[in-house]
PDB file of C-alpha atoms in Angstrom:
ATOM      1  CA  UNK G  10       0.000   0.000   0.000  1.00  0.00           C
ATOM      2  CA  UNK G  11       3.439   1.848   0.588  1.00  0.00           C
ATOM      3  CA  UNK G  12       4.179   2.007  -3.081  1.00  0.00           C
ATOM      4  CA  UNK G  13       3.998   4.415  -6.166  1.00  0.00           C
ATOM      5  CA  UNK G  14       3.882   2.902  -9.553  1.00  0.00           C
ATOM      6  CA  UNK G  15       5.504   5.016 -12.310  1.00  0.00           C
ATOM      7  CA  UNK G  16       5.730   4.194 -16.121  1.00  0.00           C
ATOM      8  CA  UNK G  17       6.878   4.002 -18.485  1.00  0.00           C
ATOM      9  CA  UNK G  18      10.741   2.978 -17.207  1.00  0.00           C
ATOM     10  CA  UNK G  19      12.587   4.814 -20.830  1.00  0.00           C
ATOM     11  CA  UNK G  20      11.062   7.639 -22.825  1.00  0.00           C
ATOM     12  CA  UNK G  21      12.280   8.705 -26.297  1.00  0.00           C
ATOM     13  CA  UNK G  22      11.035  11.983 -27.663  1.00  0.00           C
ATOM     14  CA  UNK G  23      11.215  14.213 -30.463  1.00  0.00           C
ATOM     15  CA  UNK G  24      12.282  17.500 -29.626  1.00  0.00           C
ATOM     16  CA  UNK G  25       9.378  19.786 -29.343  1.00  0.00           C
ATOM     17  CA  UNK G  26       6.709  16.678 -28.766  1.00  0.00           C
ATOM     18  CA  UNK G  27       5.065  16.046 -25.178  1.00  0.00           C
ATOM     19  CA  UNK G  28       6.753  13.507 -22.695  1.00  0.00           C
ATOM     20  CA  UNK G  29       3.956  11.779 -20.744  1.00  0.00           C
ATOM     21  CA  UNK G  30       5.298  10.167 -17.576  1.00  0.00           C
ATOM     22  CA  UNK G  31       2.329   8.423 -15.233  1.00  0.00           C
ATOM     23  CA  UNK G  32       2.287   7.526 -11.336  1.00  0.00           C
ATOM     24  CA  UNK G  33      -0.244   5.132 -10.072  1.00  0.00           C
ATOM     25  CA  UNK G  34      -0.534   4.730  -5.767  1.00  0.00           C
ATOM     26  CA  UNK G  35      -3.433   2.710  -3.671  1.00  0.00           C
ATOM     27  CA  UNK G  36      -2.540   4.269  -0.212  1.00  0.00           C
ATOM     28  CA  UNK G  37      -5.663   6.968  -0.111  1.00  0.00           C
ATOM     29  CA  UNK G  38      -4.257   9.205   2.800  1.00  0.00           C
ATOM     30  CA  UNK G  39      -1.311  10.057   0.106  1.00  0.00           C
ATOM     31  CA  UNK G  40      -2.288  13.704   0.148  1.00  0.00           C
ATOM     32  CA  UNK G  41       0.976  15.536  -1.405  1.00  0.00           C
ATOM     33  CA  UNK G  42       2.198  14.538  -4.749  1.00  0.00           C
ATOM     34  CA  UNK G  43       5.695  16.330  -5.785  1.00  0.00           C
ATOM     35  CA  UNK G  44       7.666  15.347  -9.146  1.00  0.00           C
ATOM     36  CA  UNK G  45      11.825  15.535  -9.186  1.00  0.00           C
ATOM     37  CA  UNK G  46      14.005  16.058 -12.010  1.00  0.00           C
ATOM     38  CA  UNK G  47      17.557  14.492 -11.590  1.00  0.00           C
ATOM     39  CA  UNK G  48      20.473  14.719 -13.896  1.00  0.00           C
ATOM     40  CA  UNK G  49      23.655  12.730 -13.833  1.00  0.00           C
ATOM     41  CA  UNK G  50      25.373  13.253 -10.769  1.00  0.00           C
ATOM     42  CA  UNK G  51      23.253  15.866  -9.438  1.00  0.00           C
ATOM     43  CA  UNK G  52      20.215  15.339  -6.301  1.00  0.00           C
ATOM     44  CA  UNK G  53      16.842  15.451  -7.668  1.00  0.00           C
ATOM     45  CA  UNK G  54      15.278  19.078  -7.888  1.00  0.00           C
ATOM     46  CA  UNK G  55      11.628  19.690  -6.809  1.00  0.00           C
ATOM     47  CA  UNK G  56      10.045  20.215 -10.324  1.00  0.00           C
ATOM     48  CA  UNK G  57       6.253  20.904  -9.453  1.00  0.00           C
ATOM     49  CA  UNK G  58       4.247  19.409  -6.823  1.00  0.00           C
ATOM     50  CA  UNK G  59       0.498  19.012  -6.416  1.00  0.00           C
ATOM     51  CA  UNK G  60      -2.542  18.205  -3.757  1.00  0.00           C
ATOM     52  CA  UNK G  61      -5.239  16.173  -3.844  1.00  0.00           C
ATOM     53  CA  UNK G  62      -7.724  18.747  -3.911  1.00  0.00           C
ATOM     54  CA  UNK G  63      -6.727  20.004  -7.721  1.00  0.00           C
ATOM     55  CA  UNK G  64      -7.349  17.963 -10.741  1.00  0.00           C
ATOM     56  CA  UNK G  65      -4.255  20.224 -12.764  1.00  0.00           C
ATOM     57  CA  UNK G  66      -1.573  22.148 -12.482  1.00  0.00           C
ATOM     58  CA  UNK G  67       0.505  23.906 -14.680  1.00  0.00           C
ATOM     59  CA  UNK G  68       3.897  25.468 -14.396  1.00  0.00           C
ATOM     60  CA  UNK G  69       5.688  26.776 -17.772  1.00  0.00           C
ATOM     61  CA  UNK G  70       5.866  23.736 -19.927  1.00  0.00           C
ATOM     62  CA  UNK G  71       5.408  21.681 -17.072  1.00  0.00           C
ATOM     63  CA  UNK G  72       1.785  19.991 -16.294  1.00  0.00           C
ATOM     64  CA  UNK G  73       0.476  17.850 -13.440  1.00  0.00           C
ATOM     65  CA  UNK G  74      -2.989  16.361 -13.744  1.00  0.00           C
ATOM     66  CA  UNK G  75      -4.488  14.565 -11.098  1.00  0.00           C
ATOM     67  CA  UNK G  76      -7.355  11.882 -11.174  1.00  0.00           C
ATOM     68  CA  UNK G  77      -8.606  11.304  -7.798  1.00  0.00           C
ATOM     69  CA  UNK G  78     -10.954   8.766  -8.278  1.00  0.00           C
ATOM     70  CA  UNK G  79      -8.390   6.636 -10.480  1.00  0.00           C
ATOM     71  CA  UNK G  80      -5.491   6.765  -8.000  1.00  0.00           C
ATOM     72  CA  UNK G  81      -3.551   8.221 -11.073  1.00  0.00           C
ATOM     73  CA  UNK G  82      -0.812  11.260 -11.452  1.00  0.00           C
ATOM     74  CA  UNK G  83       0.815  12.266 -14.600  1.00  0.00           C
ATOM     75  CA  UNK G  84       3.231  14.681 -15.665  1.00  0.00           C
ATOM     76  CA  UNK G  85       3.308  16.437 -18.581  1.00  0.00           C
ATOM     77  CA  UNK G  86       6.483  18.338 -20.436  1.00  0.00           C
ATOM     78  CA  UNK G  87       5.231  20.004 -23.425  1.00  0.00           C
ATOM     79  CA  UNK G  88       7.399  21.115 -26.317  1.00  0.00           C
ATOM     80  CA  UNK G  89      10.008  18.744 -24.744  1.00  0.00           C
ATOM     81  CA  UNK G  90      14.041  20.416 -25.171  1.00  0.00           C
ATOM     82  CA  UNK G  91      17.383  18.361 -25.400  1.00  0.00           C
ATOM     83  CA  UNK G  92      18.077  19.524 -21.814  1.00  0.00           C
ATOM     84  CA  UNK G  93      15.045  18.098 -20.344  1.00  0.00           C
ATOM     85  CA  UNK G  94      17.051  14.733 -20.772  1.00  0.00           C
ATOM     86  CA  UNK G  95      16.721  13.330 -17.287  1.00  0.00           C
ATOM     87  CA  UNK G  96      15.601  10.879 -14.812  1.00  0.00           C
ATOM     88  CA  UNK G  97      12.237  11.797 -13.560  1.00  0.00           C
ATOM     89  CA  UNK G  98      10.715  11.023 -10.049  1.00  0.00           C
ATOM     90  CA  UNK G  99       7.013  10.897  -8.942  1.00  0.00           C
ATOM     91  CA  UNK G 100       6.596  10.363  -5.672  1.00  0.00           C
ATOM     92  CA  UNK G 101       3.847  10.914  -2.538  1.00  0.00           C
ATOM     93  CA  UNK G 102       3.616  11.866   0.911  1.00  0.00           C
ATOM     94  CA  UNK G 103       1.103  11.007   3.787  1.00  0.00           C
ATOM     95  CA  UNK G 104       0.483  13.509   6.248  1.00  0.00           C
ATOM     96  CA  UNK G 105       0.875  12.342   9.866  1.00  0.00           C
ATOM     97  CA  UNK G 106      -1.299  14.853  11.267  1.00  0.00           C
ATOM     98  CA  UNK G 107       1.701  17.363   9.810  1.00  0.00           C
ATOM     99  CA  UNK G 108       4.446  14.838  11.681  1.00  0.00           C
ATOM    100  CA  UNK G 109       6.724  14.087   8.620  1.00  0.00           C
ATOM    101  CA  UNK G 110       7.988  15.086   5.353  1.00  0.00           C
ATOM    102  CA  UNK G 111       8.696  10.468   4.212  1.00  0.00           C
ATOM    103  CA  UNK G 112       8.245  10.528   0.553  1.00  0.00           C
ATOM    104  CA  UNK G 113       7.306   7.730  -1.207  1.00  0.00           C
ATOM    105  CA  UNK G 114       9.123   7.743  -4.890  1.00  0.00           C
ATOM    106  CA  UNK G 115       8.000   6.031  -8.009  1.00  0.00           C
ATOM    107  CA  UNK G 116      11.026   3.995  -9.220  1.00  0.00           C
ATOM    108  CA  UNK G 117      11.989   7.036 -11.958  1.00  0.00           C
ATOM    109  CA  UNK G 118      11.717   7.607 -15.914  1.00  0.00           C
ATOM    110  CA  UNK G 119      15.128   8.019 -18.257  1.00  0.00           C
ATOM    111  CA  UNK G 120      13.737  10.690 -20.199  1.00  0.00           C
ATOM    112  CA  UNK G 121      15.596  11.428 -23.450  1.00  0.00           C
ATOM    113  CA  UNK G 122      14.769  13.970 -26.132  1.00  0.00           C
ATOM    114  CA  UNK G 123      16.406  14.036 -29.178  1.00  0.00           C
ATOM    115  CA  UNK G 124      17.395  16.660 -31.405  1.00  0.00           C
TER     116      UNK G 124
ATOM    117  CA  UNK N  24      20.221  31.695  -0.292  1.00  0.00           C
ATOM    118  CA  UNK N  25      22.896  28.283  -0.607  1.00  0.00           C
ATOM    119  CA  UNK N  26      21.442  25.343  -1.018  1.00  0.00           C
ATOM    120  CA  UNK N  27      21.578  21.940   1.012  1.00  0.00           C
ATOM    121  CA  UNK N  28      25.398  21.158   1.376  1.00  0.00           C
ATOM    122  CA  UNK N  29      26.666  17.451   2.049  1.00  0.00           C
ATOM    123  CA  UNK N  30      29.678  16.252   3.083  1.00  0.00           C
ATOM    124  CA  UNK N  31      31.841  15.077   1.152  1.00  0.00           C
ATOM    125  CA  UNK N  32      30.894  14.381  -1.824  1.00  0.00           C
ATOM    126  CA  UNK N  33      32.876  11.214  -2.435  1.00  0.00           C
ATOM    127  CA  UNK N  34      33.486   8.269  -0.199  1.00  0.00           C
ATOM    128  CA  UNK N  35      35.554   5.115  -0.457  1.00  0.00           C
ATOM    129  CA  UNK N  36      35.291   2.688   2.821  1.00  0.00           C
ATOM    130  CA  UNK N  37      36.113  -0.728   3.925  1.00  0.00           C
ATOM    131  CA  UNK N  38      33.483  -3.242   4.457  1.00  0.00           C
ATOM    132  CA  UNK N  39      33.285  -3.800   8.648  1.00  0.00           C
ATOM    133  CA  UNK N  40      34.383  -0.045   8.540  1.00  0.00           C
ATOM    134  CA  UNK N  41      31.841   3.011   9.874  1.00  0.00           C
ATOM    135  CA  UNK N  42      30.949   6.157   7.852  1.00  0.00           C
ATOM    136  CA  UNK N  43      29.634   9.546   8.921  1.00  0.00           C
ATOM    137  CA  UNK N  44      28.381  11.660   6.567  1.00  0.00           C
ATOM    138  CA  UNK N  45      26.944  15.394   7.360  1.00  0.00           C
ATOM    139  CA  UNK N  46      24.490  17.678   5.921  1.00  0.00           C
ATOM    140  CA  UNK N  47      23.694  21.661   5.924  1.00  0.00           C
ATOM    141  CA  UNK N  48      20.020  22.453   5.257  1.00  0.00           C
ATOM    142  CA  UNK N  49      18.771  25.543   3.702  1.00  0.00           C
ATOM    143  CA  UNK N  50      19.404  28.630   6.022  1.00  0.00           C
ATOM    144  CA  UNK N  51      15.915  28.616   8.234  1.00  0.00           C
ATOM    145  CA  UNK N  52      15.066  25.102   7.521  1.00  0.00           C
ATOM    146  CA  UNK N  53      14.614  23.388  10.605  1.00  0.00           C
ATOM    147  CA  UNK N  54      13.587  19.637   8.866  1.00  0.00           C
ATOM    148  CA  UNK N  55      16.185  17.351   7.450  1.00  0.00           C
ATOM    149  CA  UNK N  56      15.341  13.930   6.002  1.00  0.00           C
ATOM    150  CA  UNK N  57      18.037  11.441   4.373  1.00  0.00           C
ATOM    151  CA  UNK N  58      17.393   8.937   1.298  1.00  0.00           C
ATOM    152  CA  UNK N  59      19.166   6.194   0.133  1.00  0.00           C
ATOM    153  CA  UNK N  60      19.458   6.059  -3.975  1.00  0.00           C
ATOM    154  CA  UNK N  61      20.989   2.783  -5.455  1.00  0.00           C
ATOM    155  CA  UNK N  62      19.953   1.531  -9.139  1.00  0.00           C
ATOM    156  CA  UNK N  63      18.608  -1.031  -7.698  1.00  0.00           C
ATOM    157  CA  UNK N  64      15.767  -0.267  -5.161  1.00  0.00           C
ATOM    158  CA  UNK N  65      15.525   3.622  -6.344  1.00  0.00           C
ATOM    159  CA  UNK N  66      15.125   6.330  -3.876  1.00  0.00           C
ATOM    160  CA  UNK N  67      14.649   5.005  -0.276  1.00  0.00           C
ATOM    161  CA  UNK N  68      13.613   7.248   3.255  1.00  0.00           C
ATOM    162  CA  UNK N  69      16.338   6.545   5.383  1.00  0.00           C
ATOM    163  CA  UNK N  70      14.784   9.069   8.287  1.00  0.00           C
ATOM    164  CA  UNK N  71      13.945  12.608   8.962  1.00  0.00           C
ATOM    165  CA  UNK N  72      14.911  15.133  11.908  1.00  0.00           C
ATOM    166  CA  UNK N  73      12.712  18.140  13.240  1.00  0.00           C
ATOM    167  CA  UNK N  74      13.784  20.035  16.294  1.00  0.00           C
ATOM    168  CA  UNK N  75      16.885  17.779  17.009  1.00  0.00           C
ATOM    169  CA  UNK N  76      13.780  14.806  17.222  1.00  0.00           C
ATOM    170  CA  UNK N  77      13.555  12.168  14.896  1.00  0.00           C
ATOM    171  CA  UNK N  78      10.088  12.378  13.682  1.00  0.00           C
ATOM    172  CA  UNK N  79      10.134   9.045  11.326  1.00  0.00           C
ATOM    173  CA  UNK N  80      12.472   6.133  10.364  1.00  0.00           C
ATOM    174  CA  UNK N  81      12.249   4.006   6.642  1.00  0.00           C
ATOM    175  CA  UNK N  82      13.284   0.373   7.319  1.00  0.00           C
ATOM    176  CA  UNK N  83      16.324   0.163   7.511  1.00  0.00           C
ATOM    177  CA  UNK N  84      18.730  -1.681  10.006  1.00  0.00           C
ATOM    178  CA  UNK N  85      20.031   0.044  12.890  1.00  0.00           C
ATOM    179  CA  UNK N  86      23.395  -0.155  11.716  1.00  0.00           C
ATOM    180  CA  UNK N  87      21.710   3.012  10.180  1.00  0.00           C
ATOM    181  CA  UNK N  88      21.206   5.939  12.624  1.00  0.00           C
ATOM    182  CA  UNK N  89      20.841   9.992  12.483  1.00  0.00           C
ATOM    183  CA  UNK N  90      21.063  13.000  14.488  1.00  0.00           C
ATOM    184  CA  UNK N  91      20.229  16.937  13.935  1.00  0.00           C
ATOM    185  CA  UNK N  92      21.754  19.305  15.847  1.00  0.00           C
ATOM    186  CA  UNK N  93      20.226  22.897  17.316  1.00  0.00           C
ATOM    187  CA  UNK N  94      21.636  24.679  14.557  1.00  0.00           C
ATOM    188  CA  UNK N  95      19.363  22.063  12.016  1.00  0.00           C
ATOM    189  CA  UNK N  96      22.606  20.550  10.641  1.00  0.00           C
ATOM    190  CA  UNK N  97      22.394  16.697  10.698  1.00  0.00           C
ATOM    191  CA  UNK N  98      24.956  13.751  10.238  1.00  0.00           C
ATOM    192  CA  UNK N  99      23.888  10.181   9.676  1.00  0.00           C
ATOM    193  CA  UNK N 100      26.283   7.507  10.883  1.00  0.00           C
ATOM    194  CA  UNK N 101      26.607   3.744   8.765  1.00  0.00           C
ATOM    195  CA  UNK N 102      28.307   0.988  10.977  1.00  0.00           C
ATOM    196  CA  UNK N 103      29.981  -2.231   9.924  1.00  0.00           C
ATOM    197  CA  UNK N 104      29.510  -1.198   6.636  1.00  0.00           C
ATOM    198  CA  UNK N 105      28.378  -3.659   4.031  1.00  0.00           C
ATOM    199  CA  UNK N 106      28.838  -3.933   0.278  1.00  0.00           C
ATOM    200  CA  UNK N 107      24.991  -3.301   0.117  1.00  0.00           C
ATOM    201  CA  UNK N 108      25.474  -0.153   1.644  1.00  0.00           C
ATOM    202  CA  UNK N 109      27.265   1.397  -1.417  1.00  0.00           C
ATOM    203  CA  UNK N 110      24.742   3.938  -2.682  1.00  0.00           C
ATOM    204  CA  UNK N 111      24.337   7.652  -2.812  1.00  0.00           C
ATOM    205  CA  UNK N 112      22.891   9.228  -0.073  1.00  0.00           C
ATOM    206  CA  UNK N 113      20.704  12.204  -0.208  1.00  0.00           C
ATOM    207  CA  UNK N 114      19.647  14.680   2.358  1.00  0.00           C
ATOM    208  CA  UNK N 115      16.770  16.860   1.930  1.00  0.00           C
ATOM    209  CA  UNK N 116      15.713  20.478   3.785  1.00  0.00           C
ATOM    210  CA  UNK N 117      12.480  21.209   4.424  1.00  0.00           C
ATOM    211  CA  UNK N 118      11.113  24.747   6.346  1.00  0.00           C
ATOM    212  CA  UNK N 119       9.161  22.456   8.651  1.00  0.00           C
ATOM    213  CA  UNK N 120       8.038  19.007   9.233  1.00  0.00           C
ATOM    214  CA  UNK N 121       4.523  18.114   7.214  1.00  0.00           C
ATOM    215  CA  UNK N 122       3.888  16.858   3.800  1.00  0.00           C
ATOM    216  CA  UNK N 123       3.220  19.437   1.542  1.00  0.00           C
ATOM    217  CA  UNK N 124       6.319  21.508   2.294  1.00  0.00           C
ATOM    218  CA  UNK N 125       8.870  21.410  -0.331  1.00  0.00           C
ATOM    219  CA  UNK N 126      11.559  19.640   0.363  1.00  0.00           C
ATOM    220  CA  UNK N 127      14.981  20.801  -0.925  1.00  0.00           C
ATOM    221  CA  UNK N 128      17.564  17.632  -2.188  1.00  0.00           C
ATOM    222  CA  UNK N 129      21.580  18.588  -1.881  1.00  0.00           C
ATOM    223  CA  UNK N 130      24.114  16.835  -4.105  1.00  0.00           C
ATOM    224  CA  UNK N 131      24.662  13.639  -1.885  1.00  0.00           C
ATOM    225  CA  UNK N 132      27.290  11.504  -0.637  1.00  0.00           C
ATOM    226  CA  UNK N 133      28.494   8.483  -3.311  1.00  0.00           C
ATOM    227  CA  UNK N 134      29.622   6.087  -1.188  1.00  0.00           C
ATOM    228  CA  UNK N 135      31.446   3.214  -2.199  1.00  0.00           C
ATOM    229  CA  UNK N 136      32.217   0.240   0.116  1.00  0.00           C
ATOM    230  CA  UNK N 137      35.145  -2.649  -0.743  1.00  0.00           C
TER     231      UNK N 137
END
């Protein structure tokens, strides 16, 4: 109940195109849901996070959308560039009555967009 | 404002050895947590510190352990270090304890154990 699902594992785009990346979880008090992007050698960097209580958010070319009822997260990275080549993280966090930060990550997408 | 600092960077142990390895949180962040990243089982929550308290612990053995001190920096100690334990390790700042608070990731620590 612990676990986020993320797909797909690779991801080969065209320049400009959209990179899709979905996150699936069962645990229903998951109630913060934040996406990293990591490069080679770097720690992952908070990309855009969202709650429960939206079905989308946006953030320059980057898009969450949300479906409650489905359990489901995805993120979306429209007109995709060269250096948005990177692993990307979904992950989720349960609020302990505001006790701890524990994120749950999805197992990451190798994101590579080609010229 | 500098961002989450860990050192060092790079570590090279001995199996049966011990490790420490430290981390400076965003200036005003008073909650530190600590992942473990291996290509194997991903990103894993090692635990997190709030107020010098630890507020939650992932499952790991308690060869793993942590501590925050008043000024929010932390350290988390490895002992009798296995060659399972080679991974990076990533600390993470957060203004406060509580999901929905952004939490800030540093470089991390590779460490590789022999």
């Amino acid at each position: 109940q612990q676990q986020v699902k993320q797909s797909p594992q690779s991801l080969i785009v065209q320049k400009g195109g959209i990179s899709i990346i979905n996150c699936a979880y069962e645990n229903t008090a998951f109630d913060y849901f934040p996406w990293y992007q990591q490069f080679p050698g770097k720690g992952p960097a908070l990309l855009i996070a969202i709650r429960p209580d939206v079905s989308e958010k946006k953030e320059g070319r980057f898009t969450i959308s949300f479906n409650k009822s489905a359990k489901q997260f995805s993120l979306h990275i429209m007109d995709s560039q060269p250096g948005d080549s990177a692993t990307y993280f979904c992950a989720a966090s349960e609020n302990y009555g505001g006790a701890t930060n524990k994120l749950i990550f999805g197992t990451g997408t190798l994101l590579a967009v080609q010229p | 404002k500098a961002g989450v600092t860990q050192t060092p960077r790079y570590l090279i142990k001995t199996r049966g050895q011990q490790v420490t390895l430290s981390c400076s949180p965003i200036s005003g962040h008073r909650s530190v947590s600590w992942y473990q990243q291996t290509p194997g089982q991903g990103l894993q929550f090692l635990f997190e510190y709030f107020s010098e308290t630890q507020r939650n612990k992932g499952n790991f053995p308690g060869r793993f352990s942590g501590r925050q001190f008043s000024n929010s920096r932390s350290e988390m100690n490895v002992s009798t270090l296995e060659l399972g334990d080679s991974a990076l390790y990533l600390c993470a700042s957060s203004l406060v304890a509580g999901a929905g608070y952004e939490q800030y990731f540093g470089p991390g620590t590779r460490l590789t154990v022999t």
